[in-house]
Coordinates of C-alpha atoms in Angstrom, one line a residue:
M280 CA 93.5 200.4 20.7
T281 CA 94.6 200.0 24.3
E282 CA 96.9 197.1 24.9
P283 CA 95.5 194.3 27.0
T284 CA 97.0 193.7 30.4
L285 CA 97.8 190.5 32.4
P286 CA 96.2 189.8 35.8
T287 CA 98.4 190.5 38.9
A288 CA 99.1 187.9 41.5
D289 CA 96.4 189.5 43.7
D290 CA 93.8 189.1 40.9
A291 CA 94.7 185.5 40.3
A292 CA 94.7 184.7 44.0
F293 CA 91.3 186.4 44.3
D294 CA 89.8 184.3 41.5
T295 CA 91.1 181.1 43.1
Y296 CA 89.8 182.1 46.5
L297 CA 86.3 182.9 45.1
D298 CA 86.3 179.5 43.2
H299 CA 86.9 177.9 46.6
L300 CA 84.0 179.7 48.3
A301 CA 81.7 179.1 45.3
A302 CA 81.9 175.4 46.0
A303 CA 80.0 176.1 49.2
M304 CA 77.2 178.0 47.5
Q305 CA 75.4 174.8 46.6
H306 CA 74.4 175.9 43.1
E307 CA 76.4 177.1 40.0
S308 CA 74.0 180.0 39.5
R309 CA 75.3 181.7 42.6
R310 CA 78.9 181.7 41.5
Q311 CA 78.7 185.0 39.6
P312 CA 76.6 186.9 42.2
L313 CA 79.2 185.8 44.8
R314 CA 82.0 187.2 42.6
D315 CA 80.1 190.4 42.0
Y316 CA 79.1 191.0 45.6
C317 CA 82.6 190.4 47.0
T318 CA 84.0 192.6 44.3
G319 CA 81.6 195.4 45.2
L320 CA 82.6 195.2 48.8
L321 CA 86.2 195.6 48.0
L322 CA 85.9 198.4 45.5
P323 CA 87.0 201.9 46.7
D324 CA 84.9 204.4 48.5
G325 CA 81.1 204.8 48.0
R326 CA 78.4 203.1 49.9
K327 CA 78.6 199.3 50.1
S328 CA 74.9 198.7 50.0
V329 CA 73.4 196.6 47.1
E330 CA 72.2 199.4 44.8
P331 CA 75.5 201.5 44.6
M332 CA 77.6 198.4 44.3
A333 CA 75.4 197.2 41.3
A334 CA 75.9 200.6 39.7
R335 CA 79.7 200.4 40.0
I336 CA 79.9 196.8 38.8
A337 CA 77.5 197.0 35.8
P338 CA 76.7 200.7 35.0
A339 CA 74.9 199.9 31.7
T340 CA 72.6 197.3 33.4
A341 CA 72.5 198.6 36.9
R342 CA 68.8 197.8 37.5
T343 CA 69.1 194.2 36.4
K344 CA 72.3 193.7 38.4
H345 CA 70.7 195.3 41.4
K346 CA 67.8 192.8 41.3
T347 CA 70.2 189.9 40.9
L348 CA 72.4 190.9 43.9
L349 CA 69.4 191.8 46.1
N350 CA 67.8 188.4 45.5
F351 CA 71.2 186.7 46.1
V352 CA 71.8 188.3 49.4
S353 CA 68.2 188.7 50.7
E354 CA 66.5 185.5 49.5
G355 CA 69.4 183.2 48.5
A356 CA 68.9 179.8 50.2
W357 CA 72.7 179.2 50.7
S358 CA 74.3 178.4 54.0
D359 CA 76.2 181.0 56.0
T360 CA 77.9 178.2 58.0
A361 CA 79.1 176.5 54.8
V362 CA 80.6 179.7 53.3
L363 CA 82.3 180.6 56.6
T364 CA 83.7 177.1 56.9
A365 CA 85.2 177.3 53.4
M366 CA 86.6 180.7 54.2
R367 CA 88.2 179.4 57.4
K368 CA 89.8 176.5 55.6
A369 CA 91.3 178.8 53.0
V370 CA 92.6 181.5 55.3
L371 CA 93.7 179.7 58.5
P372 CA 96.7 178.0 56.8
A373 CA 98.1 181.4 55.8
I374 CA 97.7 182.7 59.4
E375 CA 99.1 179.5 61.0
A376 CA 102.2 179.8 58.7
H377 CA 103.3 182.5 61.2
G378 CA 102.5 180.5 64.3
P379 CA 99.7 178.5 65.9
L380 CA 96.4 180.1 66.8
R381 CA 96.6 181.5 70.4
F382 CA 93.3 183.2 71.0
W383 CA 89.6 182.8 70.6
I384 CA 88.1 186.3 71.0
T385 CA 84.4 186.8 71.6
D386 CA 83.0 190.3 71.4
E387 CA 80.2 192.3 70.0
T388 CA 79.9 195.2 67.6
S389 CA 77.1 197.6 66.9
M390 CA 75.8 199.3 63.7
A391 CA 73.8 202.6 64.2
K392 CA 70.5 202.7 62.4
K393 CA 68.1 205.7 61.9
G394 CA 65.0 203.6 61.2
E395 CA 63.1 201.1 63.4
H396 CA 62.3 198.3 60.9
S397 CA 65.7 196.7 60.3
V398 CA 65.8 193.3 62.1
G399 CA 67.1 193.6 65.7
V400 CA 67.1 197.4 65.8
A401 CA 66.4 198.8 69.3
R402 CA 67.5 201.5 71.6
Q403 CA 70.5 199.9 73.2
Y404 CA 74.1 200.8 73.9
C405 CA 76.0 201.5 70.7
G406 CA 79.8 201.1 71.0
E407 CA 80.2 202.9 67.7
L408 CA 78.6 206.0 69.1
G409 CA 79.5 205.5 72.8
K410 CA 75.9 206.0 74.0
V411 CA 72.4 204.4 74.0
E412 CA 71.0 204.8 70.5
N413 CA 69.0 203.0 67.8
C414 CA 71.3 200.2 66.6
Q415 CA 71.8 196.6 65.7
V416 CA 74.2 194.5 67.9
M417 CA 76.0 191.5 66.6
V418 CA 78.0 188.9 68.6
T419 CA 81.1 187.5 66.9
L420 CA 83.9 185.0 67.4
S421 CA 87.3 185.6 66.0
V422 CA 90.6 183.5 66.1
A423 CA 94.0 185.1 66.2
N424 CA 97.7 184.6 66.8
D425 CA 100.4 187.3 67.0
V426 CA 100.2 188.2 63.3
A427 CA 96.5 188.2 62.3
C428 CA 92.9 187.9 63.4
L429 CA 90.0 186.3 61.5
P430 CA 86.3 186.5 62.4
I431 CA 84.7 183.0 61.9
A432 CA 81.2 183.4 63.3
A433 CA 78.5 186.0 63.8
R434 CA 74.9 186.3 65.0
L435 CA 72.6 189.2 65.5
Y436 CA 71.4 189.8 69.1
L437 CA 67.6 190.0 69.3
P438 CA 66.2 192.2 72.1
D439 CA 63.0 191.2 73.8
A440 CA 61.0 193.7 71.7
W441 CA 61.9 191.6 68.6
S442 CA 62.0 188.1 70.0
D443 CA 58.6 188.3 71.7
T444 CA 56.7 190.2 68.9
D445 CA 55.1 187.9 66.3
E446 CA 54.4 190.7 63.8
R447 CA 58.0 192.0 63.8
R448 CA 59.3 188.5 63.6
A449 CA 57.1 187.7 60.6
K450 CA 58.1 190.9 58.7
A451 CA 61.8 190.2 59.2
A452 CA 61.4 186.5 58.5
I453 CA 63.1 185.5 61.7
P454 CA 63.3 181.6 61.8
L455 CA 61.0 180.0 64.3
N456 CA 63.9 178.3 66.1
V457 CA 65.5 181.6 66.9
G458 CA 64.4 183.0 70.2
F459 CA 65.7 185.3 72.8
Q460 CA 69.3 184.6 73.9
T461 CA 71.6 186.6 76.1
K462 CA 74.9 187.7 74.5
P463 CA 77.0 185.3 76.6
S464 CA 74.7 182.4 75.5
I465 CA 75.1 183.3 71.9
A466 CA 78.9 183.5 72.3
L467 CA 79.0 180.2 74.1
D468 CA 77.0 178.5 71.2
Q469 CA 79.6 180.0 68.7
I470 CA 82.5 178.6 70.8
R471 CA 80.9 175.2 71.0
A472 CA 80.3 175.1 67.3
A473 CA 83.9 176.1 66.6
H474 CA 85.2 173.5 69.0
A475 CA 83.0 170.8 67.4
A476 CA 84.3 171.9 63.9
G477 CA 87.9 171.2 64.9
V478 CA 89.1 174.8 65.0
P479 CA 92.6 174.8 66.6
P480 CA 92.1 175.7 70.3
G481 CA 93.2 178.9 71.9
V482 CA 92.7 180.9 75.1
V483 CA 89.2 182.4 75.2
L484 CA 89.2 186.2 75.6
A485 CA 86.1 188.3 76.4
D486 CA 85.1 191.5 78.0
E487 CA 83.1 191.9 81.2
V488 CA 79.7 191.4 79.4
Y489 CA 80.7 187.8 78.9
G490 CA 83.3 187.2 81.6
S491 CA 80.8 188.2 84.4
S492 CA 78.5 185.3 83.3
A493 CA 79.2 182.2 85.4
A494 CA 77.4 180.1 82.8
F495 CA 79.7 181.4 80.1
R496 CA 82.8 180.6 82.1
R497 CA 81.6 177.2 83.1
G498 CA 80.7 176.4 79.5
V499 CA 84.1 177.4 78.2
A500 CA 85.8 175.3 80.9
A501 CA 83.7 172.3 80.1
L502 CA 85.1 172.3 76.6
G503 CA 88.6 172.1 78.1
L504 CA 89.5 175.6 76.9
E505 CA 91.4 178.1 79.0
Y506 CA 90.1 181.6 79.4
A507 CA 91.2 185.1 80.4
V508 CA 88.0 187.1 80.8
A509 CA 87.2 190.5 82.3
V510 CA 84.7 190.7 85.2
R511 CA 82.9 193.5 86.9
S512 CA 84.0 194.9 90.2
P513 CA 81.1 193.3 92.2
Q514 CA 82.2 189.8 91.2
E515 CA 82.7 187.7 94.4
V516 CA 85.7 185.5 94.9
R517 CA 86.7 183.2 97.7
P518 CA 90.0 182.3 99.4
P519 CA 92.2 179.5 97.9
P520 CA 92.6 176.3 99.9
D521 CA 96.1 177.3 100.9
R522 CA 95.6 179.1 104.2
R523 CA 98.9 181.1 103.8
R524 CA 97.5 182.7 100.6
A525 CA 94.1 183.3 102.2
R526 CA 95.1 185.9 104.8
R527 CA 93.7 188.8 102.7
W528 CA 90.2 187.6 103.4
R529 CA 90.4 188.2 107.2
G530 CA 88.1 185.3 107.9
E531 CA 85.4 186.3 105.4
A532 CA 83.9 183.6 103.2
A533 CA 83.9 185.8 100.1
V534 CA 84.7 189.4 99.0
T535 CA 84.3 191.4 95.8
V536 CA 87.3 191.7 93.5
R537 CA 87.3 195.4 94.2
T538 CA 87.6 194.9 97.9
L539 CA 90.4 192.3 97.5
A540 CA 92.3 194.6 95.2
A541 CA 92.2 197.3 97.8
R542 CA 93.8 195.0 100.4
L543 CA 96.8 194.0 98.3
P544 CA 100.0 195.5 99.6
R545 CA 102.2 197.8 97.6
S546 CA 104.7 194.9 97.2
A547 CA 102.1 192.9 95.2
W548 CA 102.1 195.4 92.3
R549 CA 104.4 195.3 89.3
W550 CA 104.9 197.4 86.2
V551 CA 104.4 195.4 83.0
T552 CA 104.9 196.3 79.4
W553 CA 102.8 194.1 77.2
R554 CA 103.2 195.5 73.7
E555 CA 105.3 198.0 71.7
G556 CA 103.6 200.7 69.7
S557 CA 104.5 203.4 67.3
G558 CA 104.7 205.8 70.2
A559 CA 105.3 204.9 73.9
D560 CA 105.3 201.4 75.1
L561 CA 101.9 200.1 76.4
T562 CA 102.7 199.8 80.1
G563 CA 100.5 199.3 83.2
R564 CA 100.6 198.5 86.9
F565 CA 99.3 195.0 87.7
A566 CA 98.9 192.5 90.5
M567 CA 97.9 188.9 90.4
I568 CA 96.5 186.7 93.2
R569 CA 95.0 183.2 93.4
V570 CA 91.3 182.9 94.2
R571 CA 88.4 180.4 94.0
V572 CA 85.3 181.4 92.0
G573 CA 81.7 180.5 92.2
P574 CA 79.5 179.3 95.1
D575 CA 81.7 177.3 97.5
G576 CA 84.5 177.6 94.9
A577 CA 82.6 175.5 92.4
E578 CA 84.5 176.9 89.4
G579 CA 87.8 176.0 91.0
E580 CA 91.0 177.9 91.7
Q581 CA 92.0 180.6 89.2
S582 CA 94.1 183.7 89.0
L583 CA 92.7 187.2 89.5
L584 CA 94.5 189.8 87.5
V585 CA 94.0 193.5 88.5
E586 CA 95.1 196.6 86.7
W587 CA 95.3 199.8 88.8
P588 CA 96.9 202.9 87.3
T589 CA 98.7 205.1 89.8
G590 CA 96.7 208.1 90.9
E591 CA 93.4 206.5 90.1
R592 CA 90.7 206.0 92.7
D593 CA 89.7 202.5 91.5
P594 CA 91.3 199.7 89.4
S595 CA 90.7 200.0 85.7
G596 CA 90.2 196.3 85.1
Y597 CA 89.8 192.8 86.6
W598 CA 90.3 189.5 84.8
L599 CA 89.7 185.9 85.8
V600 CA 92.4 183.7 84.3
T601 CA 92.7 179.9 84.1
L602 CA 96.2 179.8 82.8
S603 CA 98.7 177.8 84.8
P604 CA 99.7 179.4 88.1
A605 CA 103.3 179.2 86.9
T606 CA 102.6 181.5 84.0
P607 CA 104.7 184.7 84.3
L608 CA 102.8 187.9 85.0
A609 CA 104.0 189.5 81.8
K610 CA 102.5 186.6 79.7
V611 CA 99.2 186.8 81.5
V612 CA 98.9 190.5 80.9
A613 CA 99.9 190.1 77.2
T614 CA 97.2 187.4 76.9
T615 CA 94.4 189.5 78.4
K616 CA 95.3 192.5 76.4
A617 CA 95.3 190.6 73.1
R618 CA 91.6 191.6 72.6
W619 CA 92.8 194.7 70.8
W620 CA 92.9 192.5 67.7
V621 CA 89.1 192.3 67.4
E622 CA 88.7 196.0 67.8
Q623 CA 91.1 196.6 64.9
G624 CA 89.2 194.0 62.9
Y625 CA 85.8 195.7 63.5
R626 CA 87.3 199.0 62.3
D627 CA 88.7 197.4 59.1
L628 CA 85.5 195.5 58.5
K629 CA 83.4 198.6 58.6
Q630 CA 85.8 201.0 56.8
E631 CA 87.2 198.7 54.2
V632 CA 84.4 196.1 53.3
G633 CA 81.2 197.7 54.5
L634 CA 80.2 195.5 57.4
G635 CA 77.6 198.0 58.6
A636 CA 76.3 199.2 55.2
Y637 CA 73.5 196.7 54.6
E638 CA 70.2 198.4 54.2
G639 CA 67.8 195.4 54.0
R640 CA 65.5 194.5 56.9
G641 CA 65.4 190.7 56.9
W642 CA 67.2 188.2 59.1
R643 CA 68.6 186.1 56.2
G644 CA 69.8 189.1 54.2
F645 CA 71.5 190.6 57.3
H646 CA 73.5 187.4 58.0
H647 CA 74.2 186.8 54.3
H648 CA 75.7 190.3 54.1
V649 CA 77.8 189.7 57.2
T650 CA 79.1 186.4 55.9
L651 CA 80.1 188.0 52.6
T652 CA 81.9 190.8 54.3
F653 CA 83.8 188.3 56.4
A654 CA 84.6 186.4 53.2
A655 CA 86.0 189.5 51.5
Y656 CA 87.9 190.5 54.6
G657 CA 89.3 187.0 54.9
F658 CA 90.9 187.3 51.5
L659 CA 92.6 190.5 52.6
V660 CA 93.8 188.8 55.8
M661 CA 95.2 185.9 53.7
R662 CA 97.1 188.1 51.3
R663 CA 98.5 190.2 54.2
C664 CA 99.8 187.0 55.8
Q665 CA 101.3 185.9 52.4
T666 CA 103.1 189.3 52.1
P667 CA 106.6 189.4 53.7
Q668 CA 106.3 191.1 57.0
P669 CA 108.6 193.9 58.1
A670 CA 111.7 192.9 60.1
G671 CA 111.3 192.9 63.9
G672 CA 111.8 195.9 66.1
R673 CA 109.7 198.8 67.2
A674 CA 106.9 199.9 64.9
A675 CA 107.9 203.2 63.3
P676 CA 105.5 206.1 62.8
Y677 CA 103.7 205.9 59.4
T678 CA 105.6 207.6 56.7
F679 CA 104.9 208.8 53.2
P680 CA 106.2 206.4 50.6
V681 CA 109.2 207.3 48.4
V682 CA 108.3 208.3 44.8
P683 CA 111.3 207.2 42.6
D684 CA 109.3 207.7 39.4
T685 CA 106.7 210.5 39.2
A686 CA 105.1 208.8 36.1
R687 CA 104.3 205.8 38.3
P688 CA 103.2 207.1 41.7
P689 CA 102.8 204.7 44.7
L690 CA 99.6 202.8 45.3
R691 CA 98.9 204.8 48.5
P692 CA 100.3 208.3 48.5
E693 CA 99.1 208.9 52.0
R694 CA 100.9 207.7 55.1
H695 CA 100.4 204.0 55.6
A696 CA 101.6 200.7 57.0
P697 CA 102.8 198.7 54.1
T698 CA 101.2 195.4 55.2
S699 CA 98.0 196.8 56.7
I700 CA 94.5 195.6 55.6
P701 CA 93.7 199.0 54.0
T702 CA 96.9 198.7 51.9
M703 CA 96.0 195.1 50.9
R704 CA 92.5 196.3 49.7
R705 CA 93.9 199.2 47.7
R706 CA 96.4 196.9 46.1
L707 CA 93.7 194.5 45.0
T708 CA 91.5 197.4 43.9
I709 CA 93.8 198.1 40.9
G710 CA 93.1 194.7 39.5
L711 CA 89.4 194.7 40.3
A712 CA 88.9 198.1 38.6
R713 CA 90.3 196.8 35.3
R714 CA 87.6 194.1 35.2
L715 CA 84.8 196.7 35.3
P716 CA 83.2 198.3 32.3
R717 CA 84.1 201.7 33.7
C718 CA 86.9 202.7 36.2
P719 CA 85.3 203.7 39.5
Y720 CA 87.9 206.4 39.9
C721 CA 88.1 208.2 36.6
H722 CA 85.1 206.6 34.7
T723 CA 87.3 205.7 31.7
T724 CA 87.2 202.3 30.0
P725 CA 90.2 200.2 31.3
P726 CA 92.3 198.0 29.0
P727 CA 91.1 194.5 28.4
L728 CA 92.3 191.8 30.8
I729 CA 94.0 188.6 29.6
R730 CA 92.5 185.9 31.7
N731 CA 94.6 182.9 32.6
S732 CA 92.8 179.5 32.2
E733 CA 95.2 177.8 34.6
P734 CA 93.9 178.3 38.2
L735 CA 96.6 179.2 40.8
P736 CA 96.9 177.3 44.1
L737 CA 95.2 179.0 47.0
S738 CA 98.5 179.6 48.8
V739 CA 99.8 181.9 46.1

């Protein structure tokens, strides 16, 4: 008989984490489906929709398990907000152990769909494909510091074709209080909710879809939060009260940011390196000038940051920044460029935990699936923050791990970053696979697992 094995530290921490989330599920009967669904999202390869996950978790009773999980995610009357709040309280301490939160990042991600019946699907720009296509678009809010990023809120964007059609709303069971909202309006609601919930404040970062909305900027400022948001080239700005700094306007009341950038002298531009990478440093050519924003300068005096690569006909980006005027240019640039965190997060959410894999059609099921993918991803972020980080210095190119013992090969034989989210998931997979009736890799029966009755603290 195969000898039983003890759970690893990852297994024990995962149990404790799920117990913490289960308290927000409002009923004991949802504890096991929560565990099964999050386990299915973290298992290797394969589709992360309900049916294949049920087949991997319980191969002998796949049909029954499928019905249980489908009812749990599609019809379960549990609160997404409560589960995300529990996740945030569990994960944020691990992130803040490396420094306070610095950024609130609002953005959107899209999931391509072939059919037309999934809630919110319409022909719209799909960032995943880089063109207009059938897809769902979801607005999210994430918080980050210099070490990690965690998504804490999400809501599906409903195009007019869905919000104004009673028949489609009824089929997807869209709540009556959910109507059409622009993406900046959805994002502002998420920021207000996070602020009211006491999430540690940070600089709000957003791309031009959100930053070009005056209502969004005013809403963020009304909460007392600073922002560094991208704007489109036709955005108008006005001269600052200081006449010495207003000479670029030539007597005009307002000009576009593109026009103002063209008037800046060569002496106004500086080369700034904002981040090291595995290859060349990330470097650009920037200028910053004080401006007033809004009709008659109603939004107050701010900094306009412009990036203009040499040899290009037009600048590549414009940002309105409410940081102190004394903030060094290098710090302003590093702050505006911190949005890269959310792009990496979307990639890991889709590739590692199946964010875009849900195949249901209803409003509740879609948001429940998103919440559970955030919960599974949150555990990986927590474990990554609890794993000793490499010493400082330039990030080296990915290398193949050393194999000191051929009988015990490394967890990831491919090139990898030792503390990346993919590595964290593969490390956890070893323990999760031993709990299944059949290994998802080789389909053999794993040795029994000795369960520890003593729960470990969440910070393990």
